[in-house]
XYZ file of C-alpha atoms in Angstrom:
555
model
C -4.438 9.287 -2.398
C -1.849 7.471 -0.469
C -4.294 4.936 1.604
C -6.482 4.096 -0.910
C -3.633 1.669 -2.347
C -3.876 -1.856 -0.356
C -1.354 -3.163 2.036
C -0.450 -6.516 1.952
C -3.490 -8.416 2.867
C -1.464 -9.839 6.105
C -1.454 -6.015 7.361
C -4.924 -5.436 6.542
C -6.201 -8.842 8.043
C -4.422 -8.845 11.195
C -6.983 -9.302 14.601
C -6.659 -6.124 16.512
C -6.379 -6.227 19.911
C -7.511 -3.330 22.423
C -5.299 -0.070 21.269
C -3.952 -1.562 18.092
C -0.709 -2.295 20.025
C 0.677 -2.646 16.375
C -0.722 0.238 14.643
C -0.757 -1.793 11.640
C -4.606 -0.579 10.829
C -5.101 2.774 8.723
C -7.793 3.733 6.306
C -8.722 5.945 3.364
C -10.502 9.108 5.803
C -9.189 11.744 8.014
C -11.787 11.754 10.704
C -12.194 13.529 13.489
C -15.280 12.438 15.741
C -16.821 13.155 19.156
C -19.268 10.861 20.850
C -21.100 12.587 23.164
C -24.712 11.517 25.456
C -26.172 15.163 25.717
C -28.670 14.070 28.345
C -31.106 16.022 26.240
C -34.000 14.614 27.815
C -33.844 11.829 30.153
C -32.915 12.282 33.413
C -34.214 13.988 36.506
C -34.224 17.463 36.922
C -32.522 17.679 40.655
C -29.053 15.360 41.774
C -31.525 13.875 43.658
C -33.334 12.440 40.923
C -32.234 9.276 39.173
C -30.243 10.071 36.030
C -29.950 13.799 36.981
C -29.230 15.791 33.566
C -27.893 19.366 33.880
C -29.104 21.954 32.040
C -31.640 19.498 30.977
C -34.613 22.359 29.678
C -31.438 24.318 28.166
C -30.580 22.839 24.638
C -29.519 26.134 23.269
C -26.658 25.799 25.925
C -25.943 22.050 24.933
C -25.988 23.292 21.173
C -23.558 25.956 21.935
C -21.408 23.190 24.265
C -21.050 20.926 21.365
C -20.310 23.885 18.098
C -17.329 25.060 20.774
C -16.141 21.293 20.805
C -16.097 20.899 17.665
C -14.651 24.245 15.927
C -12.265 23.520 18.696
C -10.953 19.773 17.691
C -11.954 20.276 13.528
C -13.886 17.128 14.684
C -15.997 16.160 11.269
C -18.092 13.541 12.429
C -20.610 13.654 15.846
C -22.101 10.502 17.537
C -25.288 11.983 19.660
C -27.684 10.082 22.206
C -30.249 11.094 24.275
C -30.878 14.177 21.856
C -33.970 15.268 20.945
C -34.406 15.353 16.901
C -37.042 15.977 14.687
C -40.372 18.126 14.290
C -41.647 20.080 17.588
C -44.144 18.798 20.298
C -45.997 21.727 19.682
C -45.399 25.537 18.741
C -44.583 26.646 22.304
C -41.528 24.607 23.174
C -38.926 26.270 20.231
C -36.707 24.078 17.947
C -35.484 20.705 18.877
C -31.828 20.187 20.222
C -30.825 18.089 16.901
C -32.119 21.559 14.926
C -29.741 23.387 16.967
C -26.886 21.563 17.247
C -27.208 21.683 12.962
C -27.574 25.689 13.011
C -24.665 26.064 15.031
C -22.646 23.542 13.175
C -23.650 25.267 9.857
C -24.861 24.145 6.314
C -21.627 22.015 5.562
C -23.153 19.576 8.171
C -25.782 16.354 7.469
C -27.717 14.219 10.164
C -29.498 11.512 10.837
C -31.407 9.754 13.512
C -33.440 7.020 15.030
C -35.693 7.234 18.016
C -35.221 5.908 21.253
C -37.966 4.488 22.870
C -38.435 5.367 26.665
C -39.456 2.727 29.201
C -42.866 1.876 30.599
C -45.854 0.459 29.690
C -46.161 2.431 26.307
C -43.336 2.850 24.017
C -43.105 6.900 24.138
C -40.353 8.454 21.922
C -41.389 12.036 22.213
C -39.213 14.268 24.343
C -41.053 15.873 27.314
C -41.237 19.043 29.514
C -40.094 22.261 27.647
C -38.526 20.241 24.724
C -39.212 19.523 21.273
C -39.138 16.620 19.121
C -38.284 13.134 19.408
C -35.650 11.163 21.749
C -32.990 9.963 19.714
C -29.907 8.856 18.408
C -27.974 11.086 15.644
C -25.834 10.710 13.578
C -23.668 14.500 12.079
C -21.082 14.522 10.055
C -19.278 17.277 7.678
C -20.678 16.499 4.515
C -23.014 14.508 3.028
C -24.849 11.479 4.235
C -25.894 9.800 0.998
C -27.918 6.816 2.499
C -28.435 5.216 6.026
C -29.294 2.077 7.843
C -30.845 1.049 11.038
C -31.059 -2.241 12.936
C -32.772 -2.607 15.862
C -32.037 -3.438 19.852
C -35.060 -4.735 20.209
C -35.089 -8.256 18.261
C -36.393 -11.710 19.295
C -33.208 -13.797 19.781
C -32.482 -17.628 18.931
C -33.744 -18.545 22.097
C -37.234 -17.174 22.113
C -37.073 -14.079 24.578
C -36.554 -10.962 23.178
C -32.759 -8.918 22.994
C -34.454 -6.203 25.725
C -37.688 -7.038 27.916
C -40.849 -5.642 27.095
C -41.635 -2.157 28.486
C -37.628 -1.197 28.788
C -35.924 1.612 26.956
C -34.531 0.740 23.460
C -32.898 2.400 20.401
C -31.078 1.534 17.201
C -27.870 1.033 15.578
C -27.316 4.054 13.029
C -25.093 3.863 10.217
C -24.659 6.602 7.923
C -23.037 5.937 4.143
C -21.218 9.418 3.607
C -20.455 10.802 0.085
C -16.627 10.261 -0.895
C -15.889 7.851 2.460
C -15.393 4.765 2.769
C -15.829 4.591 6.549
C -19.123 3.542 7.479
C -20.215 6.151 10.636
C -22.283 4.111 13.039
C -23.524 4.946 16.688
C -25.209 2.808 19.216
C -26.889 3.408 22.367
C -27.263 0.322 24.292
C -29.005 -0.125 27.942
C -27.880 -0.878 31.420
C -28.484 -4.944 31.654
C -25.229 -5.969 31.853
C -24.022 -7.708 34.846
C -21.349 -5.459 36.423
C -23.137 -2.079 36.071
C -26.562 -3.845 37.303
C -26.385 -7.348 38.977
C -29.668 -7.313 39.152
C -30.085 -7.182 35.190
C -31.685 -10.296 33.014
C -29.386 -12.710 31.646
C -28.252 -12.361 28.560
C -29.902 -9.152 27.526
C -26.572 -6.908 27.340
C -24.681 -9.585 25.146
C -27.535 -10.168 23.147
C -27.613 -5.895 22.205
C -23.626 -6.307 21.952
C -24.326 -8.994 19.480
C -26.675 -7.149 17.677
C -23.955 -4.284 17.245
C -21.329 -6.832 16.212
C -23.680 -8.359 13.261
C -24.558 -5.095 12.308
C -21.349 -3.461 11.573
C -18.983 -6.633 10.939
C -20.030 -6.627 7.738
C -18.041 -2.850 6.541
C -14.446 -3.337 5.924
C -14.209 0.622 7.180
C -15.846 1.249 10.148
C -16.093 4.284 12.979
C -18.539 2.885 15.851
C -19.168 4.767 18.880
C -21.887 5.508 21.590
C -23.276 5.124 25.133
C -22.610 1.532 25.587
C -23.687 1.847 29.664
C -21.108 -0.754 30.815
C -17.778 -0.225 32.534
C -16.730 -4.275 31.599
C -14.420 -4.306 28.590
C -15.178 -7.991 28.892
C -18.611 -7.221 27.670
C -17.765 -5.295 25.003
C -15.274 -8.095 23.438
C -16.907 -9.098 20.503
C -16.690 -5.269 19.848
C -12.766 -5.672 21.109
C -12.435 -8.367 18.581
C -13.528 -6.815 15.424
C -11.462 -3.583 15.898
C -9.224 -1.471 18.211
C -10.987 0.769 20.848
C -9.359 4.351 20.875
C -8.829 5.021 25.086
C -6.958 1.684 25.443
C -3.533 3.687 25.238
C -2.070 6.489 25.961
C -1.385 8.382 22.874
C 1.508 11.135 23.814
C 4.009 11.652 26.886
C 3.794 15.589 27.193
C 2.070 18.370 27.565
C 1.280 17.112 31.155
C 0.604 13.520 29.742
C -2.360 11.492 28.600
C -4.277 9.253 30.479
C -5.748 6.006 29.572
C -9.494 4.057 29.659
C -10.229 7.811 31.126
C -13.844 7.855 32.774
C -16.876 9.512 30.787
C -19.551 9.566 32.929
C -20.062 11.736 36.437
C -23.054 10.483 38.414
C -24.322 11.164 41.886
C -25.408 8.314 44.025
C -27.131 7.595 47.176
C -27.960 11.571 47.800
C -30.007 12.382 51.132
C -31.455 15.848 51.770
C -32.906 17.421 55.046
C -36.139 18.455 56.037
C -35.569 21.742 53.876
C -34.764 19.664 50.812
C -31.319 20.965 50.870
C -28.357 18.250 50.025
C -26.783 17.067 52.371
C -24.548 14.485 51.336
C -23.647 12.028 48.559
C -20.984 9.894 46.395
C -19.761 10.746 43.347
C -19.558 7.890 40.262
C -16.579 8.144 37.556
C -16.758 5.718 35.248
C -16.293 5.053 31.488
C -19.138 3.813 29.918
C -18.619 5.738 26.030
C -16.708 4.188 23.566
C -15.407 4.894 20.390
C -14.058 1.542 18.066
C -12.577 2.331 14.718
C -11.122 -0.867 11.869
C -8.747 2.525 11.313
C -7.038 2.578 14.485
C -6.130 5.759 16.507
C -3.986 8.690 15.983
C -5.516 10.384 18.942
C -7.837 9.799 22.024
C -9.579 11.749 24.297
C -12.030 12.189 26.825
C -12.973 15.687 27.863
C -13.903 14.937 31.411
C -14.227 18.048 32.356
C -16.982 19.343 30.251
C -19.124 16.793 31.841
C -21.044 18.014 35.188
C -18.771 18.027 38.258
C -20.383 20.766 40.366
C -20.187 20.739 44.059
C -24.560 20.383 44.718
C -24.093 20.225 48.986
C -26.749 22.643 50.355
C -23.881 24.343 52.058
C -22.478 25.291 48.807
C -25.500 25.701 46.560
C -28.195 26.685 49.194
C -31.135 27.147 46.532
C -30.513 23.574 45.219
C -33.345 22.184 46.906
C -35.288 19.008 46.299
C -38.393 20.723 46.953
C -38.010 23.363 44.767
C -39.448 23.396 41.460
C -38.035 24.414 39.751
C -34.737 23.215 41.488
C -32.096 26.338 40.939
C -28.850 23.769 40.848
C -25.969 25.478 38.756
C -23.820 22.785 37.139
C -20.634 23.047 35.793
C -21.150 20.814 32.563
C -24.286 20.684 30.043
C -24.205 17.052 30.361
C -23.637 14.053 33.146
C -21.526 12.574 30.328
C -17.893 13.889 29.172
C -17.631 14.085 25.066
C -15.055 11.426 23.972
C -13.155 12.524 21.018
C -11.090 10.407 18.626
C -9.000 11.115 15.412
C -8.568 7.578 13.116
C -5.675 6.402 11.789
C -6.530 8.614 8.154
C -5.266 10.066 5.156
C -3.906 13.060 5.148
C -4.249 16.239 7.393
C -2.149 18.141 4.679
C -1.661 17.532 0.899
C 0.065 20.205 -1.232
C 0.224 18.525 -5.081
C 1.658 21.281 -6.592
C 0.206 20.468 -9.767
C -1.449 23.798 -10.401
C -0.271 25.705 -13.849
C -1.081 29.086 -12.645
C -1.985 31.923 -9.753
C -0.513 31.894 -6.254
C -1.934 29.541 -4.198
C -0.783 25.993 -3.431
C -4.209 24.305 -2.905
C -4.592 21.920 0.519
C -6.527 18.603 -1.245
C -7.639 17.192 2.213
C -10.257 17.819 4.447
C -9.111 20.405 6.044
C -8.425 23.278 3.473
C -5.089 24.272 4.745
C -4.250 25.694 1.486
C -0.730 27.800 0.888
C 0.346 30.795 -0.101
C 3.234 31.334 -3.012
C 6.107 33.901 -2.412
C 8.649 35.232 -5.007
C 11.269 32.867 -6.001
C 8.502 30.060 -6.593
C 6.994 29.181 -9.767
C 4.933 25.891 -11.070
C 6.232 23.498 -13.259
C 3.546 22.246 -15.841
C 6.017 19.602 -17.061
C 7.135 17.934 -14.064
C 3.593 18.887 -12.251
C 5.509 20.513 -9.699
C 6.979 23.509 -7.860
C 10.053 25.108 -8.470
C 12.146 26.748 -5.918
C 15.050 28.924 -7.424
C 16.847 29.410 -4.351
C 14.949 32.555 -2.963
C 10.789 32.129 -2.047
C 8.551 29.386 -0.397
C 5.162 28.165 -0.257
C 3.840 29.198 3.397
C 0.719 27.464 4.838
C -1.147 28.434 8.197
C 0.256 28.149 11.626
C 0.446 25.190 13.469
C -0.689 22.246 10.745
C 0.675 19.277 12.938
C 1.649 19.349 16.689
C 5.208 18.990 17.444
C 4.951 17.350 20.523
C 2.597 14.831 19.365
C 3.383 11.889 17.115
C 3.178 12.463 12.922
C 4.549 11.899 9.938
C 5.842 14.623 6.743
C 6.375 13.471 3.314
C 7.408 14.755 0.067
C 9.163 14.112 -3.544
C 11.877 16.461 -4.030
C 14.923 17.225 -6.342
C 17.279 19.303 -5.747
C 19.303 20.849 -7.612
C 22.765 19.611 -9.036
C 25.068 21.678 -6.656
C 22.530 22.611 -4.291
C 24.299 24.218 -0.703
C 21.986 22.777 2.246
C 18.679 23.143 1.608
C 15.342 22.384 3.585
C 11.952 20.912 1.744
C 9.642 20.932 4.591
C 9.659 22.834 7.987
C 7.378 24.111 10.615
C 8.560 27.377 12.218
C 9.071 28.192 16.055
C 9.525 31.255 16.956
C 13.943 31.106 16.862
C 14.013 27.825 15.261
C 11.583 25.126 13.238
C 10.323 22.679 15.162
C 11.423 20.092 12.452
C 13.098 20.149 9.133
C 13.140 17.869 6.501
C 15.964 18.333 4.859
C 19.439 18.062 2.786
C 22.914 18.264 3.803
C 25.272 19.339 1.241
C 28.551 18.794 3.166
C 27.856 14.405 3.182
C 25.056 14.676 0.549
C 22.662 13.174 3.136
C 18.701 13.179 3.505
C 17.940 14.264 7.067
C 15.391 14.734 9.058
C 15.413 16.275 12.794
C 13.777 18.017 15.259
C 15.819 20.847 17.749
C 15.981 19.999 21.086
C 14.605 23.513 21.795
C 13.035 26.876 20.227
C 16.509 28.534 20.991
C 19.438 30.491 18.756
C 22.191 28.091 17.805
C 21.967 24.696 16.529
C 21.256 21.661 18.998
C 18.977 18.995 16.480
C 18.306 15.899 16.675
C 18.411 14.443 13.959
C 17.967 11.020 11.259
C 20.618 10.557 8.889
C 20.771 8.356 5.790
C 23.300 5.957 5.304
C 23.191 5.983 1.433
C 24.350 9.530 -0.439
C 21.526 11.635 -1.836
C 21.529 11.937 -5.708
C 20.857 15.567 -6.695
C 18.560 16.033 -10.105
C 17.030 12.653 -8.890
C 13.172 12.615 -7.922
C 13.535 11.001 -4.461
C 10.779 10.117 -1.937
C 11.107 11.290 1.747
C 9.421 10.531 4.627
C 10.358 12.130 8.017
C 8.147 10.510 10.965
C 8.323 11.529 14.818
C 6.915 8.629 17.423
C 6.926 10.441 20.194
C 5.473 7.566 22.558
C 8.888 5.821 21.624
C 11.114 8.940 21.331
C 12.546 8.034 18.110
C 12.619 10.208 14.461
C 13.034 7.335 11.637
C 13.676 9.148 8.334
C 12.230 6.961 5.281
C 14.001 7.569 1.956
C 11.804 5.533 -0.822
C 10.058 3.976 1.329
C 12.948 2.230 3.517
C 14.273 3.177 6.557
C 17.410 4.800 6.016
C 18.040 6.327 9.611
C 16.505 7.220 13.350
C 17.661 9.228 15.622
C 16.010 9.654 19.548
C 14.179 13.059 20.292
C 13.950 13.203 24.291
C 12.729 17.141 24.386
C 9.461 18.067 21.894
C 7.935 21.203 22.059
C 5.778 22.952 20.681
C 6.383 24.893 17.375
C 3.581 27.135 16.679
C 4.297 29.167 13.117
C 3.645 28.328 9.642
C 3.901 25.396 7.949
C 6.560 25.552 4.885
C 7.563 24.268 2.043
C 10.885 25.373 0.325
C 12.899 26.323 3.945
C 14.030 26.165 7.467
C 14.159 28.881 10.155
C 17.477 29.438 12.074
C 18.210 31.947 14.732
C 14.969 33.749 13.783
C 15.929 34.031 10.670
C 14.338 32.599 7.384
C 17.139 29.799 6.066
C 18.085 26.809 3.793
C 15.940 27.940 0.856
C 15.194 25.063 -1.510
C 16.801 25.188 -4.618
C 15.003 22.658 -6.883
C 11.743 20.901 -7.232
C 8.722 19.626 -4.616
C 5.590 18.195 -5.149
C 3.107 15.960 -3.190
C 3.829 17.219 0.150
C 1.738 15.269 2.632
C 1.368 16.025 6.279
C -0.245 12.868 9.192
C -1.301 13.298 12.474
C 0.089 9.858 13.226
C 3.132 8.097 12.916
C 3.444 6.158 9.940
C 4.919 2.522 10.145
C 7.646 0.652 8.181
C 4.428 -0.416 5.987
C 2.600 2.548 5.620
C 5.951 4.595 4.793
C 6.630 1.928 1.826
C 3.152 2.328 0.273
C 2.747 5.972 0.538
C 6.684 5.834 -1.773
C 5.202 3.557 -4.167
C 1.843 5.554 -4.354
């Protein structure tokens, strides 16, 4: 695999900065996680209860919540707090949310977890009311977890007084060893001490858990960390900051509406007052980010789904039967949780990877995560001595729809050869519906490598496109890497792994039909069929840099 193979140690030893302004920082795994505080237990049960938690005695609903988010994003990896885990309270109260959650999720799927102990004068860690099991942090990802590790909040410090005072909440640091990674998955839940949340908070007690985090996972050269870190001060979190790039910092695409960043995460109700009948009758409302996601990787992608946290409307003019007398309060919230999920994709390997080393059948298997695997058509056959496919002219290989975005940034790459006296061809495209929304390609008329992207899914020909400077040589096995940045505008077309053109691209949009190999499509017509050989097409859901484009040539 392409990222396995080191960059030059100044690339991988560079100090990132909040968003990886650089995007310098890759690894080995295509991961797709969600953080997410389910409020699975704590919390009151009416918005006029501290920590109010919707749906809180509903975890089949929060189970459901989180298998939609997923299936939805092909997220791979889940950071959980405030979930309740484990064996049941007692026959009575049903499975625990952490059981669910792995039912709905389905048998691919591995977890882990540490307890969270609650705050008073005992330290409790079962879950209470109607639920079952034990309140925790989890750890869930798509495969399986071969070993974990745990390091707790709670520790006596340097100093002499202990990292959280007696009798407060406290959890762990959870970090899960996964088979085949070499990210390290690790999720924290730290508490509210630190001085701009709570002014009122003992000194020292929030850096001290932030320190404990920093010692704990410093030590992986791969890391994904994320969590409830209950602060809104990124100057608290620096030693996090400091270690690796934080994935909201930046806003990762210009369309589609846009993408905010440092978007909030949490949706809390403050300072509510209710009349005589218990009914609400006013409040203020409290967006803030306090979940964070870090990553040594980088970013591709960012996200947080604010509005799958609760935002509903609880005035007793609008929702009557909310009342703080009632019990049980019948408040109907919007979201399962007082938290949004925050959802990340790393910097990975990648998304797509046709070979096209097979020696017989029909199908051009997908060797990343994500099982995106191709179909032959006539006109294609493999070619056990080059380990390749070979195009004659008349077929493709077509994958699903939709593989890579077009108005988002990422990358295409493949080794071709085509053919001596080849007329245009196209190795890689992605269709639209008149036109693909971006070809990799070769132009016979110059004997150029191009790559482009139409300004449009309309009949006719307006593409922008990157040209090389340097003639192609047909029969020649030649490397090409086609990458669109869309924060910057800019296609840069990589020809063995140096930049031999760029082009801007002012208009994406979105190109929603298969993903192929061996053609373009032009006036709603299949066109440009390959004549020649592919193999090792690779697909990223990133741009790749000058760097990255020169190792995955030389790979």
């Amino acid at each position: 695999m392409l990222l396995s193979v080191a960059l030059p140690t100044s690339a991988l030893a560079e100090t990132t900065t909040p968003g990886d302004p650089n995007g310098r920082a890759f690894a080995s795994d295509a991961i797709k996680a969600i953080t997410w505080n389910m409020c699975g237990e704590g919390g009151g049960s009416t918005p006029a209860k501290s920590g109010y938690c919707p749906d809180r005695n509903k975890p089949q609903a929060k189970a459901d919540a989180l298998g939609k988010l997923v299936r939805s994003r092909g997220a791979n990896v889940v950071l959980l707090q405030e979930v309740c885990a484990g064996t049941l309270n007692n026959a009575e109260r049903g499975k625990s949310l952490l059981t669910l959650i792995q039912e709905n999720l389905g048998s691919e799927w591995s977890f882990e977890w540490e307890p969270t102990t609650r705050a008073g004068g005992s330290p409790e860690t079962h879950c209470r009311g109607a639920l079952s099991g034990t309140y925790a942090t989890a750890i869930g990802v798509r495969g399986t977890i071969a070993s974990h590790d745990s390091t707790s909040l709670q520790q006596p410090m340097p100093d002499g007084h202990l990292s959280i005072p007696a009798g407060q909440e406290w959890s762990y640091v959870l970090c899960a060893k996964v088979t085949g990674w070499q990210t390290r998955i690790c999720n924290a839940h730290l508490t509210n001490y630190d001085k701009v949340s709570n002014p009122d908070a003992p000194p020292l007690v929030y850096s001290d858990q932030v320190g404990i985090v920093r010692n704990a996972v410093a030590g992986y050269p791969w890391v994904l960390l994320g969590g409830d870190f209950n602060t809104t001060s990124r100057d608290a979190l620096q030693p996090l900051y400091s270690l690796m790039p934080e994935c909201d910092q930046q806003s990762y695409y210009t369309n589609d509406g846009g993408d905010a960043s440092n978007e909030t995460t949490y949706h809390g109700y403050l300072g509510v007052t209710a009349d005589s009948d218990g009914k609400i009758v006013s409040y203020t409302n409290s967006d803030i980010k306090i979940d964070y996601l870090f990553s040594t990787a980088g970013f591709a992608q960012c996200d947080s789904r604010t509005s799958l946290a609760d935002h509903a409307d609880y005035h007793g003019t609008v929702q009557p039967d909310c009342s703080t007398k009632r019990d049980p309060a019948v408040c109907q919230p919007t979201g399962v949780s007082d938290h949004a999920p925050l959802y990340g994709e790393l910097k990975g390997s990648a998304s797509l990877a046709y070979q096209l080393r097979e020696t017989s059948g029909v199908t051009a298997t997908d060797s990343s995560a994500n099982h995106h695997d191709g179909s032959l058509e006539p006109g294609v056959t493999w070619n056990t001595a080059e380990a390749a496919a070979t195009f004659d002219g008349t077929g493709e290989i077509t994958g699903p729809e939709a593989v890579l975005g077009t108005t988002y940034g990422f990358s295409i790459s493949a080794w071709v050869k085509v053919a001596p006296g080849s007329s245009t061809v196209a190795a890689v495209s992605q269709d639209g519906t008149e036109i693909s929304g971006f070809i990799l390609w070769y132009e016979a008329d110059d004997k150029t490598w191009r790559f482009g992207m139409p300004t449009g899914d309309t009949t006719g020909w307006r593409v922008d496109r990157a040209v090389s400077t340097s003639q192609a040589q047909p029969g020649v096995w030649t490397h090409l890497t086609g990458v669109h940045d869309q924060r910057n505008n800019l296609l840069t077309l990589y020809v063995n792994g140096r930049k031999a053109g760029q082009a801007a691209h002012l208009a994406p949009w979105p190109a929603k039909g298969p993903f192929v190999v061996g053609r373009d499509k032009v006036n709603g017509r299949e066109n440009a069929f390959w004549t020649g050989s592919i193999r090792d097409v690779r697909v990223f859901g990133y741009p790749l840099n000058d760097a990255q484009a020169n190792n995955l040539a030389s790979s």
